[in-house]
XYZ file of N, CA and C in Angstrom:
732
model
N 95.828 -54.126 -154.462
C 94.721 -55.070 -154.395
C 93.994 -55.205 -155.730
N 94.117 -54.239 -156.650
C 93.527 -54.134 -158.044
C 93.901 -55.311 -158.158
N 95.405 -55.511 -158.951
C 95.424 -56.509 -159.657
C 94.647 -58.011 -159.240
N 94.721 -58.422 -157.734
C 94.393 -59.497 -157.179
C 92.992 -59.568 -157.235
N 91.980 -59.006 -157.230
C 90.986 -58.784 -157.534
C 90.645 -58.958 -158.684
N 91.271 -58.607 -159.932
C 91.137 -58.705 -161.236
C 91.812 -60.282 -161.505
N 92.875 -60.762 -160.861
C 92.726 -62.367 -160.992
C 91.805 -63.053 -160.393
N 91.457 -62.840 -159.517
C 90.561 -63.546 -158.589
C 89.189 -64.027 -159.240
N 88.818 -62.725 -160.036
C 87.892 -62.740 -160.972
C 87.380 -63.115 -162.192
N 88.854 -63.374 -162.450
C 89.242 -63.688 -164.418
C 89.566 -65.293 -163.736
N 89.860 -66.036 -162.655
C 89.957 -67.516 -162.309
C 88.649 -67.874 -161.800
N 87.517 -67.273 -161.564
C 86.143 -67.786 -161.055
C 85.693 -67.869 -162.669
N 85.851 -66.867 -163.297
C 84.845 -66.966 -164.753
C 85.723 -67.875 -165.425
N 86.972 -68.043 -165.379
C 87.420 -68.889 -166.186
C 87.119 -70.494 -165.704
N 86.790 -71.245 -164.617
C 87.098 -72.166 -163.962
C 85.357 -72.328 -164.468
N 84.436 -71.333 -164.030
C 82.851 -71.711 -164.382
C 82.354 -71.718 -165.432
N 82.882 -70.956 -166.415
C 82.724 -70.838 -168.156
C 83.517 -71.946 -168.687
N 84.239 -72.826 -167.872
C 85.302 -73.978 -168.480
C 84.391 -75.137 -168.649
N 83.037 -75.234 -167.698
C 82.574 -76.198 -167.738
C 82.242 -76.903 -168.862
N 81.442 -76.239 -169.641
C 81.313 -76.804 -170.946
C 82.389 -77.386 -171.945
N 83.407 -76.408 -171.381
C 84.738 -77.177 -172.635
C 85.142 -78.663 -171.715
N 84.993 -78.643 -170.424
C 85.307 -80.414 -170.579
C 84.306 -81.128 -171.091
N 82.848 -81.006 -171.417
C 82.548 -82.087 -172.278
C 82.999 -82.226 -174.180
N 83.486 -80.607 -174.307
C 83.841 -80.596 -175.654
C 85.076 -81.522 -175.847
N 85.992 -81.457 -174.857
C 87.468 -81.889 -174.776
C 87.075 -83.267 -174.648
N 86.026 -83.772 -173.669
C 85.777 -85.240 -173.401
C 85.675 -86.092 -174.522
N 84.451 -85.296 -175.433
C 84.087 -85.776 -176.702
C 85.124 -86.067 -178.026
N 86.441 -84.476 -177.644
C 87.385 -84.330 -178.625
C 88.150 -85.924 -178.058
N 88.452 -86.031 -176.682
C 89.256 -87.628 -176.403
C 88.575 -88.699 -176.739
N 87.802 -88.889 -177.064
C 86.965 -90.153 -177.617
C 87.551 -90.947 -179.210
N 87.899 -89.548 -179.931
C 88.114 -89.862 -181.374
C 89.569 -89.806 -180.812
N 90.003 -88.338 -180.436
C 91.656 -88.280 -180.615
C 92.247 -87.909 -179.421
N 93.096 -88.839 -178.505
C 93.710 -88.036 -177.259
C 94.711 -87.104 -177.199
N 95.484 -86.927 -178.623
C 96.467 -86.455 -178.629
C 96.130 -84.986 -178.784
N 95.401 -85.138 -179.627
C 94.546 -83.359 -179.618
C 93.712 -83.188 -178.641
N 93.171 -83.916 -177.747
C 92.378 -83.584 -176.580
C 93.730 -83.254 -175.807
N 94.594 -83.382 -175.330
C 95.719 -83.407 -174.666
C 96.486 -81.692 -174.987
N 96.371 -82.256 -175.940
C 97.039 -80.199 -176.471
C 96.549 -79.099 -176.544
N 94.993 -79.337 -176.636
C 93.795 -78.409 -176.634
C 93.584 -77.757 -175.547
N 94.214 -78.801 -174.627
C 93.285 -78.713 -173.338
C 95.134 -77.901 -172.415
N 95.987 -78.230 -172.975
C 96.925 -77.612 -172.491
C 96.923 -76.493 -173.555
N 96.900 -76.191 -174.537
C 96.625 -74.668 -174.755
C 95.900 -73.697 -174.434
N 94.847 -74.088 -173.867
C 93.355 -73.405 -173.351
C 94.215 -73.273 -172.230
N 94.767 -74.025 -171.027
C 95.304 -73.480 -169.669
C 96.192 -72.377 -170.046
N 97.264 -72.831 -171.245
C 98.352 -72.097 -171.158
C 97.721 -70.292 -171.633
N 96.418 -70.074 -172.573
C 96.341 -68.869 -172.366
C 95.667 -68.261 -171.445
N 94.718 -68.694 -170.746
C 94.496 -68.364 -169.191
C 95.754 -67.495 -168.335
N 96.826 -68.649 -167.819
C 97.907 -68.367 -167.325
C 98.573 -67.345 -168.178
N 98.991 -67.362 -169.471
C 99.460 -66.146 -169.877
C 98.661 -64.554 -169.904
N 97.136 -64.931 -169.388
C 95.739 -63.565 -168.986
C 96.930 -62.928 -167.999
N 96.866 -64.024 -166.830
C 96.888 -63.936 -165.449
C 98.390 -63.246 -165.424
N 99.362 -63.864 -166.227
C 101.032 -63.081 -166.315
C 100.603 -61.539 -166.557
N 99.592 -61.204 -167.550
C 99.837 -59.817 -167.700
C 98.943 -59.104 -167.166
N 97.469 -59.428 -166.077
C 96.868 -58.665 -165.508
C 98.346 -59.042 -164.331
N 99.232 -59.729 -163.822
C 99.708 -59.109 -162.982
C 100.879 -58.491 -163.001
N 101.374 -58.050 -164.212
C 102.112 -57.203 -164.982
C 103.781 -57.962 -164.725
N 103.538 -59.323 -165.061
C 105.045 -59.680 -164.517
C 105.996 -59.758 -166.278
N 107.157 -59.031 -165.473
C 107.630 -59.150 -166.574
C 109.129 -59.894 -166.993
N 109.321 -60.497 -167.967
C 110.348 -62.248 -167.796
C 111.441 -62.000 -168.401
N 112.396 -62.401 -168.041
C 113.918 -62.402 -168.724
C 114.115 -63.912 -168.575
N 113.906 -64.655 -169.785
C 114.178 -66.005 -170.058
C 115.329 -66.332 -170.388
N 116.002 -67.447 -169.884
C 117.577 -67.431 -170.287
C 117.337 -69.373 -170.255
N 118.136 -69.687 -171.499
C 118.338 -70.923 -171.223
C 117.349 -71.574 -172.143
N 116.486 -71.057 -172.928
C 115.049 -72.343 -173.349
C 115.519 -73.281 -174.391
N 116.617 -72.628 -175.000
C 116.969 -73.266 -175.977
C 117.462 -75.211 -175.450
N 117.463 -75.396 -174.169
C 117.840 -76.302 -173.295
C 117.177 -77.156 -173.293
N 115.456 -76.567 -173.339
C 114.366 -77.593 -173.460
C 114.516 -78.687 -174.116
N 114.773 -80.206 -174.291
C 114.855 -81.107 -175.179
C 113.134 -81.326 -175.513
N 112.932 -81.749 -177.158
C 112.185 -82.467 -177.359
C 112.023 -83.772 -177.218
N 111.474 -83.994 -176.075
C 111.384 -85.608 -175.244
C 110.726 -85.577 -174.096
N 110.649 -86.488 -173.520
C 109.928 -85.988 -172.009
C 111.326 -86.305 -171.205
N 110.777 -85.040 -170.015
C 111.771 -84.434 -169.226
C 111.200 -84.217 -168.079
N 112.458 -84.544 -167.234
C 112.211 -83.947 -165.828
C 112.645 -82.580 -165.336
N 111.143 -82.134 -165.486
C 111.965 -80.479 -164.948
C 112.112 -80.193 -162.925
N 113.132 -79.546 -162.858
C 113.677 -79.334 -160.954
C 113.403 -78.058 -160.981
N 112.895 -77.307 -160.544
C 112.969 -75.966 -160.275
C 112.760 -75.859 -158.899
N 113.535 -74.376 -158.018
C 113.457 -74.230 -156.911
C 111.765 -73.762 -156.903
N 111.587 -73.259 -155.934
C 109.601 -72.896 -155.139
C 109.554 -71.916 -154.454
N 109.383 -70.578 -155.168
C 109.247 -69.116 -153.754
C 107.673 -68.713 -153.566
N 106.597 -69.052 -155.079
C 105.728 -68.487 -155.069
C 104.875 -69.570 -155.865
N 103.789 -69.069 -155.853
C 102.422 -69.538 -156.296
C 102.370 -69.208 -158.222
N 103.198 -68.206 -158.183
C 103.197 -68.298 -159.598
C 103.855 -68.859 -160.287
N 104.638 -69.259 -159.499
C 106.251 -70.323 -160.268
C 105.565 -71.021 -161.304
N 104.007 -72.019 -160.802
C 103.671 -72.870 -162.120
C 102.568 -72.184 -163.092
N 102.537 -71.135 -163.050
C 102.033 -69.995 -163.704
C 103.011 -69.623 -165.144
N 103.740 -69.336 -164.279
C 104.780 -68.932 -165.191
C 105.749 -69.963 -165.787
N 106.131 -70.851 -165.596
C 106.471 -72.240 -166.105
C 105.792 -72.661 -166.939
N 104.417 -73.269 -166.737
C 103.673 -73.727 -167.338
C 103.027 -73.320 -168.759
N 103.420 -72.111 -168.082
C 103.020 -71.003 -169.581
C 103.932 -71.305 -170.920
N 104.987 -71.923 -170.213
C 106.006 -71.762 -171.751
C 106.323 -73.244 -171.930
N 105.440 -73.978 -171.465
C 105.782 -75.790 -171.676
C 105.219 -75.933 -173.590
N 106.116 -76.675 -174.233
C 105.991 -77.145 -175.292
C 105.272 -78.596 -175.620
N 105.466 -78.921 -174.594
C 104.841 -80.398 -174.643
C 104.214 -80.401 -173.384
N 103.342 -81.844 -173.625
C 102.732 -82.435 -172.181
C 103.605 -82.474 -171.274
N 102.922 -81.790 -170.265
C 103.960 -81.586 -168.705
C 102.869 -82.020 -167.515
N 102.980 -83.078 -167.057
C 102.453 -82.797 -165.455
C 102.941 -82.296 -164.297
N 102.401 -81.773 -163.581
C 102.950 -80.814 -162.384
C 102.422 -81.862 -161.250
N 103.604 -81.558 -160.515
C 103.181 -82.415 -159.172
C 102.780 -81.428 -158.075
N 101.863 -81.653 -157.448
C 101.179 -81.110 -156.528
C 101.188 -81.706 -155.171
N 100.782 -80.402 -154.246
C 100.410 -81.178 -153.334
C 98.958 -81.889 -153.142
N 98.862 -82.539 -151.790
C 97.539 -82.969 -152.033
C 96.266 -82.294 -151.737
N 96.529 -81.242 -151.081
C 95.286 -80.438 -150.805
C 94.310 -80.258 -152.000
N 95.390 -80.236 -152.938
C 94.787 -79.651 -154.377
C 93.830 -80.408 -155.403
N 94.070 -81.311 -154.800
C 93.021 -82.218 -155.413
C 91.668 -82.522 -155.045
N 91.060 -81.097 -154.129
C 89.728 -81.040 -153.607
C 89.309 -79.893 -154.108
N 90.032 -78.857 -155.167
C 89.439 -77.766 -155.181
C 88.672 -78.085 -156.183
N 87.335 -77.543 -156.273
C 86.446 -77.900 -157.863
C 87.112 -77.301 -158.909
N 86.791 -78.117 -160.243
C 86.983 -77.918 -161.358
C 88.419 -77.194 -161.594
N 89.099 -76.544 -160.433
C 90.633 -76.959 -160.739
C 91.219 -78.252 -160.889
N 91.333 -78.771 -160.202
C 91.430 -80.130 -160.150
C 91.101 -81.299 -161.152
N 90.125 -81.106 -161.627
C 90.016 -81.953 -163.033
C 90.250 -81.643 -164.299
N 90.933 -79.723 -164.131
C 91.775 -79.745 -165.212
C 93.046 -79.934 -165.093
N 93.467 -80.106 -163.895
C 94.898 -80.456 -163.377
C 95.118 -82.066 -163.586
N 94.034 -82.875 -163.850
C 93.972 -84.483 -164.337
C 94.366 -84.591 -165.805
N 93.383 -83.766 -166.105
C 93.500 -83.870 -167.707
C 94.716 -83.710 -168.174
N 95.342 -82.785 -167.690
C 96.670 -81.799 -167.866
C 97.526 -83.051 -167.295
N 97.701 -84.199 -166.571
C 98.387 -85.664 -166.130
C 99.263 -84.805 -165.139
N 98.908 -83.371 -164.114
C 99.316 -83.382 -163.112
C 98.993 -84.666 -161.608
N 99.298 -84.616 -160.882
C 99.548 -85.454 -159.499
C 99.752 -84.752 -158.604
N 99.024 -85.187 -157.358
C 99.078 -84.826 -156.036
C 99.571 -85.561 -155.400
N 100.715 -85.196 -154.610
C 101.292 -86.012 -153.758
C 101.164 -85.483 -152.016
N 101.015 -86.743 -151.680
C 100.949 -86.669 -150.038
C 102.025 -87.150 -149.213
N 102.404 -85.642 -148.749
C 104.163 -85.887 -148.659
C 103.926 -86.553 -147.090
N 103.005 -86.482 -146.356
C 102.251 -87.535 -144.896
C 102.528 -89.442 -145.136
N 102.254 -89.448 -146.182
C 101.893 -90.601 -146.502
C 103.076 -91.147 -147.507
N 104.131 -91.730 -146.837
C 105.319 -92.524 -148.007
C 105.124 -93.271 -149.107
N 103.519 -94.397 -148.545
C 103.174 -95.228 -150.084
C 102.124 -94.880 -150.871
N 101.921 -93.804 -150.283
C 101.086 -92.994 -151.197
C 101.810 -92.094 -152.171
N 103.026 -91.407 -151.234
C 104.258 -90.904 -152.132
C 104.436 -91.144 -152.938
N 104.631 -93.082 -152.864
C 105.732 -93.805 -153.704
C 104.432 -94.074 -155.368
N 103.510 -94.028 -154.641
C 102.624 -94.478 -155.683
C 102.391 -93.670 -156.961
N 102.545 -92.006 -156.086
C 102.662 -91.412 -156.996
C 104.371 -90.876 -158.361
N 105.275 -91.131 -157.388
C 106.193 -91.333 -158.054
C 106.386 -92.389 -159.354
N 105.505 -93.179 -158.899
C 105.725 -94.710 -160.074
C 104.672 -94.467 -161.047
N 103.633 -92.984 -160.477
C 102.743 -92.936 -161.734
C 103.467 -91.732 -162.533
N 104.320 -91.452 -161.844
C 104.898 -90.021 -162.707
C 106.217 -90.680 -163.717
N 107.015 -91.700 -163.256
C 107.974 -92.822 -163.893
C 106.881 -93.457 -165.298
N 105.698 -93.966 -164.903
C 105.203 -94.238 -165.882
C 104.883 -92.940 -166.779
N 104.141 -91.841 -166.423
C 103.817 -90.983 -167.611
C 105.008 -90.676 -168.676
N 106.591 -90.347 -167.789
C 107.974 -90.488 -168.333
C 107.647 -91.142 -169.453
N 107.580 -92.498 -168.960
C 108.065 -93.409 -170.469
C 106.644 -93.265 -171.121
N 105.762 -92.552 -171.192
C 104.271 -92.812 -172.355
C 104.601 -91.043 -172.773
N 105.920 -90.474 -172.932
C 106.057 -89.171 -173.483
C 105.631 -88.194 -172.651
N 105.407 -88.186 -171.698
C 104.730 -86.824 -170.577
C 105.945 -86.717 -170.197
N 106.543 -84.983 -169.876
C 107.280 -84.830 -168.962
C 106.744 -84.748 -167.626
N 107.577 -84.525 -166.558
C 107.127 -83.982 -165.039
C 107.742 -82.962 -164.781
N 106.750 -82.275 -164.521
C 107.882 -80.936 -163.333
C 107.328 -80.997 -161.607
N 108.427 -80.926 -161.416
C 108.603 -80.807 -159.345
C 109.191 -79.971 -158.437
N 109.034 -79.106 -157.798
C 109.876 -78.561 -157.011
C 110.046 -79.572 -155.709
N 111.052 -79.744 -155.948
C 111.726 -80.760 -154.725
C 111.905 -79.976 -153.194
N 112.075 -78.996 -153.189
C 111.620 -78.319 -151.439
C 110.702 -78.743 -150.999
N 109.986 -79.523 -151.112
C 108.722 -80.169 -150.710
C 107.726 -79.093 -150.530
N 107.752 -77.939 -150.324
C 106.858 -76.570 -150.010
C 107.792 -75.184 -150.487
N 107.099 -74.265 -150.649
C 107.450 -72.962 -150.717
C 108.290 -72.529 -149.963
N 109.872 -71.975 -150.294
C 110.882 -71.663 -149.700
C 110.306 -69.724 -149.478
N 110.649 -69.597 -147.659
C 110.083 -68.191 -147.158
C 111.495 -67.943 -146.521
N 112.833 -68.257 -147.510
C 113.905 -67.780 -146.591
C 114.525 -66.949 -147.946
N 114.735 -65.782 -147.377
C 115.622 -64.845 -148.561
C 116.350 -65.719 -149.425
N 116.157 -64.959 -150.634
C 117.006 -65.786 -152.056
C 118.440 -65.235 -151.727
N 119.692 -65.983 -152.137
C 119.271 -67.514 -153.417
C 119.097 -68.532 -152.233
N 118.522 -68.886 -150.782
C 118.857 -69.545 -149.923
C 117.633 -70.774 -150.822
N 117.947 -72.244 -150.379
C 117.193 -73.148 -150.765
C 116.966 -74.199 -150.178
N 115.548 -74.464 -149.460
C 115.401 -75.973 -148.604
C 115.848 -77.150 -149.406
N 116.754 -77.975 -148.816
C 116.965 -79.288 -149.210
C 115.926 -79.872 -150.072
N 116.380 -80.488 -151.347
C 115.383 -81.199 -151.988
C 115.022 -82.827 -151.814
N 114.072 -83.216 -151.680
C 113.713 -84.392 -151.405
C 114.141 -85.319 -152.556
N 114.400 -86.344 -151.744
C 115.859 -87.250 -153.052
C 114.099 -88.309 -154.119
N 113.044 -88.730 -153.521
C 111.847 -89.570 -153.693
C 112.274 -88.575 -155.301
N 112.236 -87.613 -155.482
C 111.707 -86.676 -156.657
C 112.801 -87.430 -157.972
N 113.667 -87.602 -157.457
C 114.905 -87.557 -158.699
C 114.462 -89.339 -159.171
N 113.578 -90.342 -158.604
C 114.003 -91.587 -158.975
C 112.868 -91.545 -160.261
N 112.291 -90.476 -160.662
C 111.741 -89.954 -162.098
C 112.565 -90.300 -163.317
N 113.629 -89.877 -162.765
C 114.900 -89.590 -163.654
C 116.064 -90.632 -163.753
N 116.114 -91.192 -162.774
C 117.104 -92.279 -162.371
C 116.500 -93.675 -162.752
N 114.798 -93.871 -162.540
C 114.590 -95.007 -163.239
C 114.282 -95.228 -164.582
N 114.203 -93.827 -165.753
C 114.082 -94.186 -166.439
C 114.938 -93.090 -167.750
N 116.602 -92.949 -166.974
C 117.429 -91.995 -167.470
C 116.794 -91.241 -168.759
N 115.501 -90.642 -167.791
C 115.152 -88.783 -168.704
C 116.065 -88.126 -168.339
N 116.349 -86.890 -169.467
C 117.093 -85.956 -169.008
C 115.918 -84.828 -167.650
N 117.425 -84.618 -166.840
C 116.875 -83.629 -165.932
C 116.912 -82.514 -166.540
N 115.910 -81.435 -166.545
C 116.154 -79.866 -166.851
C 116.360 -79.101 -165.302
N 116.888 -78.419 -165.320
C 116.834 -77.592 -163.620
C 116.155 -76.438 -164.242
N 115.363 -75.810 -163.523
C 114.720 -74.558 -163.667
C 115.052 -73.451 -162.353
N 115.567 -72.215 -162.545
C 115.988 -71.286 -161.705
C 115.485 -70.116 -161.833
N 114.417 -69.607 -160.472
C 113.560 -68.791 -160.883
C 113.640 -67.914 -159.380
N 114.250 -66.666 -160.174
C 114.647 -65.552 -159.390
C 113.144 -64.887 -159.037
N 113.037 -64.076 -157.990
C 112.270 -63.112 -157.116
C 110.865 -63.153 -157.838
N 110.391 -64.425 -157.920
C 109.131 -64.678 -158.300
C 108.247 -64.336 -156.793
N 109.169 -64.333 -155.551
C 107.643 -63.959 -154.432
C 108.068 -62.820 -154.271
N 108.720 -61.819 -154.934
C 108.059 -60.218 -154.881
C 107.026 -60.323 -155.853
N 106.121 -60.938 -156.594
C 105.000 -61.112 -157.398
C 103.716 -60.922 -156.363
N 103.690 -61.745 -155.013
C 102.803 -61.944 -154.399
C 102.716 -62.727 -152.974
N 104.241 -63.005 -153.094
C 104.293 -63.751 -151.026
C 104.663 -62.572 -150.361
N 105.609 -61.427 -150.801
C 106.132 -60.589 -149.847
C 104.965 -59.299 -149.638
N 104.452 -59.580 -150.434
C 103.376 -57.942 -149.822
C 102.015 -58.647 -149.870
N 101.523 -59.872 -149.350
C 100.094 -60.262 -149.543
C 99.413 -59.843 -148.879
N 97.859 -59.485 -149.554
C 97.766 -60.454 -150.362
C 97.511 -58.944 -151.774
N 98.587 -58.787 -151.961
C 98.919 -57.536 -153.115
C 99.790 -57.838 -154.225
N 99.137 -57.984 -155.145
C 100.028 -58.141 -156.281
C 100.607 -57.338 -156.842
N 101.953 -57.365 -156.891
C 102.997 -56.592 -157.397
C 103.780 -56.345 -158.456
N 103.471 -55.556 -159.854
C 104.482 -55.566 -160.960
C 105.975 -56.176 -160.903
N 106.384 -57.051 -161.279
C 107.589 -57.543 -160.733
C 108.334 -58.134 -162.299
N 109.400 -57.798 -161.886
C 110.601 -58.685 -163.303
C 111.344 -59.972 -162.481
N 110.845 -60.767 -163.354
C 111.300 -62.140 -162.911
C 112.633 -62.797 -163.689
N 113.405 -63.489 -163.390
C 114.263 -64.111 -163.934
C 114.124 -65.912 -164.329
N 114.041 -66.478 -165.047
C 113.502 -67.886 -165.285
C 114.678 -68.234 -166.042
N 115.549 -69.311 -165.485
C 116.982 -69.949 -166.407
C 116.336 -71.215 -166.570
N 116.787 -71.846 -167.765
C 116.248 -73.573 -167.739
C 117.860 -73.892 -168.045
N 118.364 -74.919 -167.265
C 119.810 -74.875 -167.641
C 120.323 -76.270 -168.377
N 121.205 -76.889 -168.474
C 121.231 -77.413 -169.730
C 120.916 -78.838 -168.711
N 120.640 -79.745 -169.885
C 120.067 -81.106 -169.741
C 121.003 -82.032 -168.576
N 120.552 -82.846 -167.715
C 121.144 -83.791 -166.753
C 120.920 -85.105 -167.629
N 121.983 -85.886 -167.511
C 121.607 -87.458 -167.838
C 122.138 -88.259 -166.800
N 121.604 -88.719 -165.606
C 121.926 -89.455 -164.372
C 122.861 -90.590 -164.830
N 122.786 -90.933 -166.096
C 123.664 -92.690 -166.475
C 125.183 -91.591 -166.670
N 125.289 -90.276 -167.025
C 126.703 -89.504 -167.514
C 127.138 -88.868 -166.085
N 126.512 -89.070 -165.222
C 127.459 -88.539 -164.033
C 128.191 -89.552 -163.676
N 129.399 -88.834 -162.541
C 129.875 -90.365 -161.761
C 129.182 -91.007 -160.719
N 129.748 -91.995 -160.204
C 128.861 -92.658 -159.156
C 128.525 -91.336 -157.849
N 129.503 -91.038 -157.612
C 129.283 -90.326 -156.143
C 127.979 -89.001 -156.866
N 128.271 -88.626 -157.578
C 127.161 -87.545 -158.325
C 125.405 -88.125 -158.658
N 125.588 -89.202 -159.046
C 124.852 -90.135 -158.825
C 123.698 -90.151 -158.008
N 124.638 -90.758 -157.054
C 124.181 -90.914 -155.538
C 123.824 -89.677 -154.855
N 124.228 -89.177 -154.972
C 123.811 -87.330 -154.124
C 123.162 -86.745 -155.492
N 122.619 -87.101 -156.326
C 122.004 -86.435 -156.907
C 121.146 -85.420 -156.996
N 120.371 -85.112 -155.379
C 119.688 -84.330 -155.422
C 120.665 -83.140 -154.629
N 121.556 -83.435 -154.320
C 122.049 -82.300 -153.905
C 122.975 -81.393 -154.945
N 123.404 -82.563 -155.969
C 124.024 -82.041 -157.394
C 123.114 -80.804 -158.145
N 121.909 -81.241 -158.285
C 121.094 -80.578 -158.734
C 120.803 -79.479 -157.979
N 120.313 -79.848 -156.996
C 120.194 -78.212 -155.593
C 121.253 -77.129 -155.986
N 122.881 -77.751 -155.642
C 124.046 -77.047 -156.091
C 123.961 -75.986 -157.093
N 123.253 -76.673 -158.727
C 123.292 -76.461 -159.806
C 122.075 -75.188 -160.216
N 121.350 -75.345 -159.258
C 120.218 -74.217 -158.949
C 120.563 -73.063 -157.968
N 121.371 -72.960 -157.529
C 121.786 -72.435 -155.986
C 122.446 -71.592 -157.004
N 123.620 -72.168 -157.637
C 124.387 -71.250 -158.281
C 124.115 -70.403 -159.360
N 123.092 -70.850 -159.956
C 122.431 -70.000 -161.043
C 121.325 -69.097 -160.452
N 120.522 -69.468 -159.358
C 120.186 -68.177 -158.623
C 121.175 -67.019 -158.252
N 122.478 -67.410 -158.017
C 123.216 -66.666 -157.097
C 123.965 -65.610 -158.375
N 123.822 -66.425 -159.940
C 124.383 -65.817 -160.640
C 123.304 -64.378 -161.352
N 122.053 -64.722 -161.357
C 121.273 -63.942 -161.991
C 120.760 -63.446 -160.820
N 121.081 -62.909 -159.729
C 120.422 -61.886 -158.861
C 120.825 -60.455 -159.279
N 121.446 -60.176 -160.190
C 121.965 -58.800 -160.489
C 120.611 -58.613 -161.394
N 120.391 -59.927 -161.858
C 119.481 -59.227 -163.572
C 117.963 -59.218 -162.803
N 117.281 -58.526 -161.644
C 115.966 -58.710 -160.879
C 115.847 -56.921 -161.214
C-alpha cells in the first residue's frame, strides 16, 4: 500500500500545484504553440516518469528504434492503468491518447489531457465515436500522432490472451496511410490490477514493432486489418513472455 499511497499523493500535489502552469503554458500558446505543446508534454512526461519509479517498475524496451519521425498510429494491447504511463513516458513527439469518456470529468486531469490533443471517446454512442475518430484523422494530418488500445477496455484474461480490436480505430490509419506502430506490452497488470489496490515492483516488457503502411499490404490484409495487427501483437506477446 506504500507505494499507492505515495502516488496517490505525488498526483493530488501534482494536479493542484499544476494550476498555475496552465496559465503560464496559456500565455506561452499565445506567442508560440509549438513550445506550448512540448512544454506542456514534457512537464507530463516527468510526472509519469516520478510515478514509474515511486512504483519501482522496471522496463526492457525492445523495438524503439521503430518509432518513425512523423505522426503515427500507435496499437498497443490494454492490461493496466499504467500502460499510458509508461508509453507516454517515452513519446518523442506530440501524441494524443484516446480515452474513454468518463475521463473527461475528472478536474484538471482532463484539461491537461486537452492540451496534450488526447480524446475521449464514447464507445455508447457511434456518432459520437465517429466524431471523434475524424478528430483524431485530422490531428494525423496537422503532425499529432494517436495512440489507442483497440480492446475497447482493459483485457482481465491471462496473457498473451487478447479481446478483439475494434476495426472504427484503424480508419486513423487507412484514411490517411500513417504508418501503424503496434505496441506490445507484457505483464504490465502485475504493476497494479492483480493485487489491488497494491502496487507492485514489477519488470515490464514494452516492444514497439516495426512500422505498418495499410496502402503496402494486400487487399485481404487490408480489409482485416485489425485482426492483422491483433495477430502481430499476439505474437510478440507470446514471444517475450520468457523475458517478464
Amino acid at each position: 500500500m506504500f507505494r499507492f499511497i505515495c502516488i496517490a499523493i505525488f498526483l493530488i500535489l501534482y494536479l493542484i500545484l499544476s494550476i498555475p502552469i496552465f496559465l503560464v503554458e496559456w500565455i506561452i500558446g499565445k506567442f508560440d504553440r509549438t513550445l506550448r505543446d512540448y512544454s506542456s508534454l514534457r512537464f507530463v512526461q516527468w510526472a509519469f516518469c516520478i510515478i514509474i519509479k515511486i512504483a519501482g517498475i522496471d522496463m526492457t524496451i525492445i523495438g524503439e528504434e521503430n518509432i518513425l519521425d512523423e505522426p503515427v498510429l500507435f496499437i498497443g494491447n490494454h492490461r493496466s492503468f499504467f500502460d499510458i504511463v509508461i508509453t507516454y513516458s517515452r513519446c518523442r513527439r506530440l501524441t494524443g491518447y484516446v480515452a474513454k469518456k468518463e475521463m473527461e470529468h475528472i478536474p484538471l486531469l482532463s484539461v491537461w489531457m486537452r492540451y496534450l490533443y488526447c480524446l475521449f471517446l464514447d464507445r455508447r454512442n457511434p456518432k459520437e465515436g465517429l466524431k471523434t475518430i475524424l478528430q483524431a484523422i485530422d490531428y494525423i494530418k496537422k503532425g499529432i500522432s494517436i495512440c489507442i488500445f483497440p480492446e475497447g477496455t482493459r483485457s482481465k484474461d491471462t496473457e498473451p490472451i487478447l479481446l478483439p480490436f475494434k476495426d472504427g480505430a484503424f480508419k486513423i490509419s487507412t484514411k490517411t496511410n500513417c504508418p501503424i506502430i503496434p505496441i506490445s506490452l507484457n505483464n504490465t497488470c502485475s504493476i497494479f490490477e492483480k493485487q489491488f489496490p497494491r502496487i507492485k515492483k514489477t519488470h515490464v516488457v514494452v516492444e514497439y514493432g516495426k512500422p505498418i503502411y495499410p496502402s503496402e499490404l494486400s487487399p485481404e490484409d487490408k480489409k482485416h486489418i485489425g485482426s492483422y495487427v491483433h495477430n502481430i501483437i499476439l505474437e510478440t506477446l507470446q514471444k517475450n513472455m520468457h523475458l517478464v
